[in-house]
PDB file of C-alpha atoms and ligand atoms in Angstrom:
ATOM      1  CA  UNK A   1     -17.252  22.079 -10.825  1.00 45.00           C
ATOM      2  CA  UNK A   2     -15.010  22.777 -13.798  1.00 58.00           C
ATOM      3  CA  UNK A   3     -12.201  20.533 -12.652  1.00 87.00           C
ATOM      4  CA  UNK A   4     -14.088  17.481 -11.371  1.00 96.00           C
ATOM      5  CA  UNK A   5     -12.957  15.568 -14.452  1.00 97.00           C
ATOM      6  CA  UNK A   6      -9.280  15.423 -15.305  1.00 97.00           C
ATOM      7  CA  UNK A   7      -8.559  14.715 -18.950  1.00 97.00           C
ATOM      8  CA  UNK A   8      -5.272  13.190 -20.041  1.00 97.00           C
ATOM      9  CA  UNK A   9      -4.360  12.826 -23.694  1.00 98.00           C
ATOM     10  CA  UNK A  10      -2.952   9.325 -24.229  1.00 98.00           C
ATOM     11  CA  UNK A  11      -2.200   9.697 -27.935  1.00 97.00           C
ATOM     12  CA  UNK A  12      -3.426  11.885 -30.822  1.00 97.00           C
ATOM     13  CA  UNK A  13      -7.033  10.707 -30.514  1.00 97.00           C
ATOM     14  CA  UNK A  14      -7.319   8.788 -27.258  1.00 98.00           C
ATOM     15  CA  UNK A  15      -8.092  10.381 -23.907  1.00 98.00           C
ATOM     16  CA  UNK A  16      -8.609   9.315 -20.316  1.00 98.00           C
ATOM     17  CA  UNK A  17     -11.396  11.227 -18.581  1.00 98.00           C
ATOM     18  CA  UNK A  18     -10.911  10.582 -14.886  1.00 98.00           C
ATOM     19  CA  UNK A  19     -12.442  11.431 -11.505  1.00 97.00           C
ATOM     20  CA  UNK A  20      -9.377  11.492  -9.255  1.00 96.00           C
ATOM     21  CA  UNK A  21     -11.019  13.353  -6.371  1.00 95.00           C
ATOM     22  CA  UNK A  22     -13.171  10.347  -5.542  1.00 95.00           C
ATOM     23  CA  UNK A  23     -11.645   7.401  -3.663  1.00 95.00           C
ATOM     24  CA  UNK A  24     -12.627   5.040  -6.484  1.00 94.00           C
ATOM     25  CA  UNK A  25     -10.495   7.041  -8.970  1.00 96.00           C
ATOM     26  CA  UNK A  26     -12.458   5.724 -11.955  1.00 97.00           C
ATOM     27  CA  UNK A  27     -11.514   6.328 -15.578  1.00 98.00           C
ATOM     28  CA  UNK A  28     -13.539   6.626 -18.761  1.00 98.00           C
ATOM     29  CA  UNK A  29     -11.765   6.618 -22.121  1.00 98.00           C
ATOM     30  CA  UNK A  30     -12.670   8.582 -25.211  1.00 98.00           C
ATOM     31  CA  UNK A  31     -11.498   7.132 -28.520  1.00 98.00           C
ATOM     32  CA  UNK A  32     -11.819   9.144 -31.700  1.00 98.00           C
ATOM     33  CA  UNK A  33     -11.892   7.376 -35.039  1.00 98.00           C
ATOM     34  CA  UNK A  34     -12.319   9.012 -38.435  1.00 98.00           C
ATOM     35  CA  UNK A  35     -16.092   8.645 -38.435  1.00 98.00           C
ATOM     36  CA  UNK A  36     -17.201   7.942 -34.894  1.00 98.00           C
ATOM     37  CA  UNK A  37     -16.115   8.362 -31.326  1.00 98.00           C
ATOM     38  CA  UNK A  38     -16.523   5.831 -28.573  1.00 98.00           C
ATOM     39  CA  UNK A  39     -16.623   6.433 -24.846  1.00 98.00           C
ATOM     40  CA  UNK A  40     -15.689   3.446 -22.717  1.00 98.00           C
ATOM     41  CA  UNK A  41     -17.634   3.647 -19.434  1.00 98.00           C
ATOM     42  CA  UNK A  42     -19.500   6.598 -17.986  1.00 98.00           C
ATOM     43  CA  UNK A  43     -18.073   7.218 -14.528  1.00 97.00           C
ATOM     44  CA  UNK A  44     -19.762   8.015 -11.240  1.00 97.00           C
ATOM     45  CA  UNK A  45     -22.478  10.322 -12.555  1.00 96.00           C
ATOM     46  CA  UNK A  46     -21.857  13.155 -10.081  1.00 96.00           C
ATOM     47  CA  UNK A  47     -20.827  15.794 -12.659  1.00 96.00           C
ATOM     48  CA  UNK A  48     -21.446  16.779 -16.267  1.00 95.00           C
ATOM     49  CA  UNK A  49     -19.567  14.080 -18.197  1.00 97.00           C
ATOM     50  CA  UNK A  50     -21.035  15.063 -21.558  1.00 97.00           C
ATOM     51  CA  UNK A  51     -19.612  18.573 -21.229  1.00 95.00           C
ATOM     52  CA  UNK A  52     -16.183  17.102 -20.525  1.00 96.00           C
ATOM     53  CA  UNK A  53     -16.442  14.767 -23.533  1.00 97.00           C
ATOM     54  CA  UNK A  54     -17.842  17.127 -26.175  1.00 96.00           C
ATOM     55  CA  UNK A  55     -14.824  19.349 -25.626  1.00 96.00           C
ATOM     56  CA  UNK A  56     -12.796  16.496 -27.124  1.00 97.00           C
ATOM     57  CA  UNK A  57     -14.909  15.530 -30.121  1.00 97.00           C
ATOM     58  CA  UNK A  58     -17.828  16.540 -32.301  1.00 96.00           C
ATOM     59  CA  UNK A  59     -18.092  13.101 -33.945  1.00 98.00           C
ATOM     60  CA  UNK A  60     -21.175  10.921 -33.471  1.00 97.00           C
ATOM     61  CA  UNK A  61     -20.644   9.360 -30.074  1.00 98.00           C
ATOM     62  CA  UNK A  62     -21.706   6.130 -28.454  1.00 98.00           C
ATOM     63  CA  UNK A  63     -20.781   4.442 -25.182  1.00 98.00           C
ATOM     64  CA  UNK A  64     -19.675   0.873 -24.497  1.00 98.00           C
ATOM     65  CA  UNK A  65     -19.504  -0.404 -20.932  1.00 98.00           C
ATOM     66  CA  UNK A  66     -16.884  -2.661 -19.436  1.00 98.00           C
ATOM     67  CA  UNK A  67     -19.609  -3.638 -16.972  1.00 98.00           C
ATOM     68  CA  UNK A  68     -22.673  -2.251 -15.236  1.00 96.00           C
ATOM     69  CA  UNK A  69     -21.351  -1.547 -11.730  1.00 95.00           C
ATOM     70  CA  UNK A  70     -22.646   1.773 -10.400  1.00 94.00           C
ATOM     71  CA  UNK A  71     -19.270   3.518 -10.651  1.00 96.00           C
ATOM     72  CA  UNK A  72     -19.038   2.871 -14.404  1.00 97.00           C
ATOM     73  CA  UNK A  73     -22.581   3.753 -15.467  1.00 97.00           C
ATOM     74  CA  UNK A  74     -23.321   6.973 -13.577  1.00 96.00           C
ATOM     75  CA  UNK A  75     -23.143   9.319 -16.566  1.00 97.00           C
ATOM     76  CA  UNK A  76     -25.286   7.227 -18.914  1.00 97.00           C
ATOM     77  CA  UNK A  77     -28.362   9.415 -18.585  1.00 94.00           C
ATOM     78  CA  UNK A  78     -26.490  11.862 -20.813  1.00 96.00           C
ATOM     79  CA  UNK A  79     -25.674   9.174 -23.404  1.00 97.00           C
ATOM     80  CA  UNK A  80     -28.717   7.227 -24.604  1.00 95.00           C
ATOM     81  CA  UNK A  81     -26.682   5.379 -27.276  1.00 97.00           C
ATOM     82  CA  UNK A  82     -24.920   2.897 -25.019  1.00 98.00           C
ATOM     83  CA  UNK A  83     -24.115  -0.808 -25.145  1.00 98.00           C
ATOM     84  CA  UNK A  84     -23.568  -3.399 -22.434  1.00 98.00           C
ATOM     85  CA  UNK A  85     -23.062  -7.150 -22.450  1.00 98.00           C
ATOM     86  CA  UNK A  86     -26.346  -9.049 -22.324  1.00 97.00           C
ATOM     87  CA  UNK A  87     -25.441 -10.745 -19.036  1.00 96.00           C
ATOM     88  CA  UNK A  88     -25.876  -7.385 -17.283  1.00 96.00           C
ATOM     89  CA  UNK A  89     -28.707  -5.833 -19.242  1.00 95.00           C
ATOM     90  CA  UNK A  90     -31.162  -6.592 -16.453  1.00 93.00           C
ATOM     91  CA  UNK A  91     -28.930  -4.836 -13.905  1.00 93.00           C
ATOM     92  CA  UNK A  92     -29.819  -1.592 -15.653  1.00 92.00           C
ATOM     93  CA  UNK A  93     -33.523  -2.093 -15.162  1.00 86.00           C
ATOM     94  CA  UNK A  94     -34.928  -4.173 -12.356  1.00 75.00           C
ATOM     95  CA  UNK A  95     -32.134  -6.313 -11.038  1.00 74.00           C
ATOM     96  CA  UNK A  96     -29.236  -4.072  -9.997  1.00 76.00           C
ATOM     97  CA  UNK A  97     -27.439  -6.317  -7.519  1.00 78.00           C
ATOM     98  CA  UNK A  98     -27.002  -3.739  -4.729  1.00 83.00           C
ATOM     99  CA  UNK A  99     -29.658  -1.795  -2.837  1.00 86.00           C
ATOM    100  CA  UNK A 100     -29.519   1.966  -3.501  1.00 88.00           C
ATOM    101  CA  UNK A 101     -28.592   2.637   0.128  1.00 89.00           C
ATOM    102  CA  UNK A 102     -25.520   0.435  -0.133  1.00 90.00           C
ATOM    103  CA  UNK A 103     -24.464   2.226  -3.313  1.00 91.00           C
ATOM    104  CA  UNK A 104     -24.780   5.566  -1.497  1.00 92.00           C
ATOM    105  CA  UNK A 105     -22.620   4.200   1.315  1.00 93.00           C
ATOM    106  CA  UNK A 106     -19.957   3.167  -1.205  1.00 92.00           C
ATOM    107  CA  UNK A 107     -20.119   6.558  -2.905  1.00 93.00           C
ATOM    108  CA  UNK A 108     -19.498   8.369   0.384  1.00 94.00           C
ATOM    109  CA  UNK A 109     -17.169   5.827   1.987  1.00 93.00           C
ATOM    110  CA  UNK A 110     -14.314   8.335   2.088  1.00 92.00           C
ATOM    111  CA  UNK A 111     -14.605  12.121   2.422  1.00 91.00           C
ATOM    112  CA  UNK A 112     -14.956  13.772  -0.980  1.00 93.00           C
ATOM    113  CA  UNK A 113     -15.444  17.351  -2.211  1.00 92.00           C
ATOM    114  CA  UNK A 114     -18.254  16.567  -4.648  1.00 94.00           C
ATOM    115  CA  UNK A 115     -19.150  19.180  -7.283  1.00 93.00           C
ATOM    116  CA  UNK A 116     -21.466  21.967  -6.100  1.00 90.00           C
ATOM    117  CA  UNK A 117     -25.088  21.062  -6.681  1.00 88.00           C
ATOM    118  CA  UNK A 118     -24.511  17.335  -6.267  1.00 94.00           C
ATOM    119  CA  UNK A 119     -26.118  15.820  -3.181  1.00 93.00           C
ATOM    120  CA  UNK A 120     -25.026  12.246  -2.398  1.00 93.00           C
ATOM    121  CA  UNK A 121     -28.235  11.731  -0.429  1.00 92.00           C
ATOM    122  CA  UNK A 122     -30.200  11.757  -3.694  1.00 91.00           C
ATOM    123  CA  UNK A 123     -27.785   9.483  -5.561  1.00 94.00           C
ATOM    124  CA  UNK A 124     -29.201   6.405  -7.270  1.00 90.00           C
ATOM    125  CA  UNK A 125     -27.479   4.050  -9.693  1.00 90.00           C
ATOM    126  CA  UNK A 126     -28.397   4.700 -13.313  1.00 93.00           C
ATOM    127  CA  UNK A 127     -31.284   2.726 -14.743  1.00 93.00           C
ATOM    128  CA  UNK A 128     -32.161   2.589 -18.407  1.00 95.00           C
ATOM    129  CA  UNK A 129     -32.275   0.539 -21.558  1.00 95.00           C
ATOM    130  CA  UNK A 130     -29.174  -0.052 -23.676  1.00 97.00           C
ATOM    131  CA  UNK A 131     -29.397   0.798 -27.370  1.00 97.00           C
ATOM    132  CA  UNK A 132     -27.745  -2.560 -28.081  1.00 96.00           C
ATOM    133  CA  UNK A 133     -25.829  -5.433 -26.539  1.00 98.00           C
ATOM    134  CA  UNK A 134     -22.130  -6.258 -26.804  1.00 98.00           C
ATOM    135  CA  UNK A 135     -21.055  -9.676 -28.068  1.00 98.00           C
ATOM    136  CA  UNK A 136     -17.774 -11.458 -27.506  1.00 98.00           C
ATOM    137  CA  UNK A 137     -15.492 -11.057 -30.509  1.00 98.00           C
ATOM    138  CA  UNK A 138     -17.497  -8.197 -31.959  1.00 98.00           C
ATOM    139  CA  UNK A 139     -15.562  -5.482 -33.789  1.00 98.00           C
ATOM    140  CA  UNK A 140     -16.400  -1.886 -32.967  1.00 98.00           C
ATOM    141  CA  UNK A 141     -15.356   0.124 -36.003  1.00 98.00           C
ATOM    142  CA  UNK A 142     -14.763   3.844 -35.490  1.00 98.00           C
ATOM    143  CA  UNK A 143     -13.422   4.471 -38.998  1.00 98.00           C
ATOM    144  CA  UNK A 144      -9.657   3.986 -39.236  1.00 97.00           C
ATOM    145  CA  UNK A 145      -9.494   2.270 -35.864  1.00 98.00           C
ATOM    146  CA  UNK A 146     -11.353  -0.628 -34.335  1.00 98.00           C
ATOM    147  CA  UNK A 147     -11.750  -2.397 -31.019  1.00 98.00           C
ATOM    148  CA  UNK A 148     -12.513  -6.031 -30.386  1.00 98.00           C
ATOM    149  CA  UNK A 149     -14.942  -6.824 -27.579  1.00 98.00           C
ATOM    150  CA  UNK A 150     -13.633  -9.532 -25.242  1.00 98.00           C
ATOM    151  CA  UNK A 151     -16.166 -10.979 -22.847  1.00 98.00           C
ATOM    152  CA  UNK A 152     -14.075 -11.390 -19.689  1.00 98.00           C
ATOM    153  CA  UNK A 153     -16.432 -12.429 -16.876  1.00 98.00           C
ATOM    154  CA  UNK A 154     -15.383 -12.901 -13.275  1.00 97.00           C
ATOM    155  CA  UNK A 155     -15.465  -9.487 -11.656  1.00 97.00           C
ATOM    156  CA  UNK A 156     -19.014  -9.394 -12.988  1.00 96.00           C
ATOM    157  CA  UNK A 157     -20.864 -11.779 -15.304  1.00 97.00           C
ATOM    158  CA  UNK A 158     -20.957  -9.453 -18.318  1.00 98.00           C
ATOM    159  CA  UNK A 159     -17.575  -7.801 -17.877  1.00 98.00           C
ATOM    160  CA  UNK A 160     -15.853  -6.929 -21.158  1.00 98.00           C
ATOM    161  CA  UNK A 161     -12.369  -5.748 -22.005  1.00 98.00           C
ATOM    162  CA  UNK A 162     -11.730  -3.890 -25.241  1.00 98.00           C
ATOM    163  CA  UNK A 163      -8.658  -4.664 -27.321  1.00 98.00           C
ATOM    164  CA  UNK A 164      -7.245  -2.424 -30.006  1.00 98.00           C
ATOM    165  CA  UNK A 165      -4.793  -4.731 -31.730  1.00 98.00           C
ATOM    166  CA  UNK A 166      -3.274  -2.143 -34.060  1.00 97.00           C
ATOM    167  CA  UNK A 167      -2.131   0.074 -31.220  1.00 98.00           C
ATOM    168  CA  UNK A 168      -1.658  -2.758 -28.731  1.00 98.00           C
ATOM    169  CA  UNK A 169      -4.117  -1.163 -26.314  1.00 98.00           C
ATOM    170  CA  UNK A 170      -6.018  -3.155 -23.731  1.00 98.00           C
ATOM    171  CA  UNK A 171      -8.858  -1.346 -21.971  1.00 98.00           C
ATOM    172  CA  UNK A 172      -9.092  -3.640 -19.001  1.00 98.00           C
ATOM    173  CA  UNK A 173     -11.975  -2.271 -16.911  1.00 98.00           C
ATOM    174  CA  UNK A 174     -12.092  -3.926 -13.492  1.00 98.00           C
ATOM    175  CA  UNK A 175     -10.394  -7.131 -14.615  1.00 98.00           C
ATOM    176  CA  UNK A 176      -6.985  -5.541 -14.176  1.00 97.00           C
ATOM    177  CA  UNK A 177      -5.734  -2.462 -12.362  1.00 97.00           C
ATOM    178  CA  UNK A 178      -3.231  -1.602  -9.667  1.00 97.00           C
ATOM    179  CA  UNK A 179      -5.330  -1.994  -6.543  1.00 96.00           C
ATOM    180  CA  UNK A 180      -7.645  -4.519  -4.984  1.00 95.00           C
ATOM    181  CA  UNK A 181      -9.163  -6.849  -7.579  1.00 96.00           C
ATOM    182  CA  UNK A 182     -12.632  -7.690  -6.318  1.00 93.00           C
ATOM    183  CA  UNK A 183     -13.950 -11.212  -6.697  1.00 93.00           C
ATOM    184  CA  UNK A 184     -15.925 -11.498  -3.475  1.00 89.00           C
ATOM    185  CA  UNK A 185     -19.422 -10.208  -4.310  1.00 86.00           C
ATOM    186  CA  UNK A 186     -22.202 -12.739  -4.807  1.00 88.00           C
ATOM    187  CA  UNK A 187     -22.187 -11.887  -8.527  1.00 91.00           C
ATOM    188  CA  UNK A 188     -18.433 -12.431  -8.962  1.00 94.00           C
ATOM    189  CA  UNK A 189     -16.805 -15.693 -10.022  1.00 96.00           C
ATOM    190  CA  UNK A 190     -13.111 -16.084  -9.145  1.00 97.00           C
ATOM    191  CA  UNK A 191     -12.767 -19.108 -11.450  1.00 97.00           C
ATOM    192  CA  UNK A 192     -14.086 -17.134 -14.400  1.00 98.00           C
ATOM    193  CA  UNK A 193     -11.868 -14.206 -13.296  1.00 98.00           C
ATOM    194  CA  UNK A 194      -8.854 -16.499 -13.574  1.00 98.00           C
ATOM    195  CA  UNK A 195      -9.872 -17.729 -17.037  1.00 98.00           C
ATOM    196  CA  UNK A 196     -10.408 -14.136 -18.215  1.00 98.00           C
ATOM    197  CA  UNK A 197      -6.953 -13.110 -16.957  1.00 98.00           C
ATOM    198  CA  UNK A 198      -5.415 -15.978 -18.911  1.00 98.00           C
ATOM    199  CA  UNK A 199      -7.300 -14.847 -21.966  1.00 98.00           C
ATOM    200  CA  UNK A 200      -5.959 -11.287 -21.839  1.00 98.00           C
ATOM    201  CA  UNK A 201      -2.423 -12.290 -20.890  1.00 97.00           C
ATOM    202  CA  UNK A 202      -2.193 -14.098 -24.235  1.00 97.00           C
ATOM    203  CA  UNK A 203      -2.735 -10.829 -26.126  1.00 98.00           C
ATOM    204  CA  UNK A 204       0.033  -8.669 -27.473  1.00 97.00           C
ATOM    205  CA  UNK A 205      -0.348  -5.553 -25.378  1.00 98.00           C
ATOM    206  CA  UNK A 206       1.746  -2.395 -25.362  1.00 98.00           C
ATOM    207  CA  UNK A 207      -0.393  -0.280 -23.023  1.00 98.00           C
ATOM    208  CA  UNK A 208      -3.028  -1.160 -20.457  1.00 98.00           C
ATOM    209  CA  UNK A 209      -5.754   1.341 -19.634  1.00 98.00           C
ATOM    210  CA  UNK A 210      -7.510   0.286 -16.436  1.00 98.00           C
ATOM    211  CA  UNK A 211     -10.902   1.079 -14.904  1.00 98.00           C
ATOM    212  CA  UNK A 212      -9.413   2.569 -11.747  1.00 98.00           C
ATOM    213  CA  UNK A 213      -6.350   4.151 -10.178  1.00 97.00           C
ATOM    214  CA  UNK A 214      -2.992   4.749 -11.797  1.00 97.00           C
ATOM    215  CA  UNK A 215      -2.783   4.831 -15.580  1.00 97.00           C
ATOM    216  CA  UNK A 216       0.750   3.476 -15.322  1.00 97.00           C
ATOM    217  CA  UNK A 217      -0.072  -0.205 -15.270  1.00 97.00           C
ATOM    218  CA  UNK A 218       2.963  -2.480 -15.578  1.00 97.00           C
ATOM    219  CA  UNK A 219       2.800  -4.605 -18.699  1.00 97.00           C
ATOM    220  CA  UNK A 220       3.512  -7.787 -16.793  1.00 97.00           C
ATOM    221  CA  UNK A 221       0.409  -7.300 -14.640  1.00 97.00           C
ATOM    222  CA  UNK A 222      -1.803  -9.627 -16.754  1.00 97.00           C
ATOM    223  CA  UNK A 223       0.730 -12.437 -16.367  1.00 97.00           C
ATOM    224  CA  UNK A 224       1.284 -11.841 -12.658  1.00 97.00           C
ATOM    225  CA  UNK A 225      -2.452 -11.534 -11.930  1.00 98.00           C
ATOM    226  CA  UNK A 226      -3.171 -14.722 -13.885  1.00 98.00           C
ATOM    227  CA  UNK A 227      -0.447 -16.535 -11.934  1.00 98.00           C
ATOM    228  CA  UNK A 228      -1.810 -15.160  -8.668  1.00 97.00           C
ATOM    229  CA  UNK A 229      -5.248 -16.560  -9.489  1.00 98.00           C
ATOM    230  CA  UNK A 230      -3.600 -19.889 -10.400  1.00 98.00           C
ATOM    231  CA  UNK A 231      -2.139 -20.036  -6.897  1.00 97.00           C
ATOM    232  CA  UNK A 232      -5.480 -19.115  -5.350  1.00 96.00           C
ATOM    233  CA  UNK A 233      -7.127 -21.808  -7.459  1.00 97.00           C
ATOM    234  CA  UNK A 234      -4.691 -24.389  -6.089  1.00 96.00           C
ATOM    235  CA  UNK A 235      -5.970 -23.432  -2.628  1.00 95.00           C
ATOM    236  CA  UNK A 236      -9.586 -23.787  -3.753  1.00 95.00           C
ATOM    237  CA  UNK A 237     -10.268 -20.012  -4.065  1.00 96.00           C
ATOM    238  CA  UNK A 238     -10.699 -19.684  -0.317  1.00 95.00           C
ATOM    239  CA  UNK A 239     -12.258 -16.364   0.724  1.00 96.00           C
ATOM    240  CA  UNK A 240      -9.721 -13.825   1.945  1.00 96.00           C
ATOM    241  CA  UNK A 241      -7.611 -10.817   1.044  1.00 97.00           C
ATOM    242  CA  UNK A 242      -4.372 -11.725  -0.698  1.00 97.00           C
ATOM    243  CA  UNK A 243      -1.534  -9.273  -1.327  1.00 96.00           C
ATOM    244  CA  UNK A 244       0.711  -9.261  -4.352  1.00 96.00           C
ATOM    245  CA  UNK A 245       3.070  -6.677  -5.842  1.00 93.00           C
ATOM    246  CA  UNK A 246       0.997  -3.729  -7.254  1.00 91.00           C
ATOM    247  CA  UNK A 247      -2.305  -5.461  -6.573  1.00 96.00           C
ATOM    248  CA  UNK A 248      -4.294  -7.544  -4.155  1.00 96.00           C
ATOM    249  CA  UNK A 249      -7.167  -9.964  -4.634  1.00 96.00           C
ATOM    250  CA  UNK A 250     -10.234 -10.234  -2.478  1.00 96.00           C
ATOM    251  CA  UNK A 251     -12.213 -13.425  -2.796  1.00 96.00           C
TER     252      UNK A 251
HETATM  253 ZN1  LIG B   1     -16.714  -3.178 -10.966  1.00 92.30          ZN
HETATM  254 ZN1  LIG B   2     -15.064  -0.332 -10.962  1.00 92.30          ZN
END
């Protein structure tokens, strides 16, 4: 359907491409440089993401993933030039950590008017081989603008944030958003999550672009989330659901 994706222009050459009709409300981001364009994440994979993206750029395009959870990799079959952190490369081939049936249950957990022609019964997480792997500290140069890759494990072992120092942008993936921060799967690590939050809170950030939900993320969220994890650490990271202002944490 034409309007499955909602595109919001964030500045002259940065866009959010979002799927607000789905309960996950995931976001991809398209960044245009002078020579190349970069798409951060690839959404649910229930509609034609490439068509939504090529309306915004005709530059050579590659994809970098914050992480390889099913709701961030769905559109990759349309983008063979993609990169993921090495800690999750195997998830894209043999070792995806959830059975397909459980992914389908997550996809359909809340009623959703999927695009015509998409049948959730046939949904499978994307599988494929990345063109290359992301490394911590690596600079992704788009010509006239560049992102630094920050390996920020915790939500998942290969989770990366992307930091654009010149504009003060932090693309935070599932490390930070207004909603429930998930650190309770077998492949999560709440201690690493805490360390990653402390890493990003030390950055100079003017705008935070999250993996899910509202694009209006308060700028003190990194500090408050890091402090919340400090308190949970004092209690030994006991499993539970903990509520804070604008976010919650599930361990
Ligand atoms: Zn995730
Ligand atoms: Zn996610």
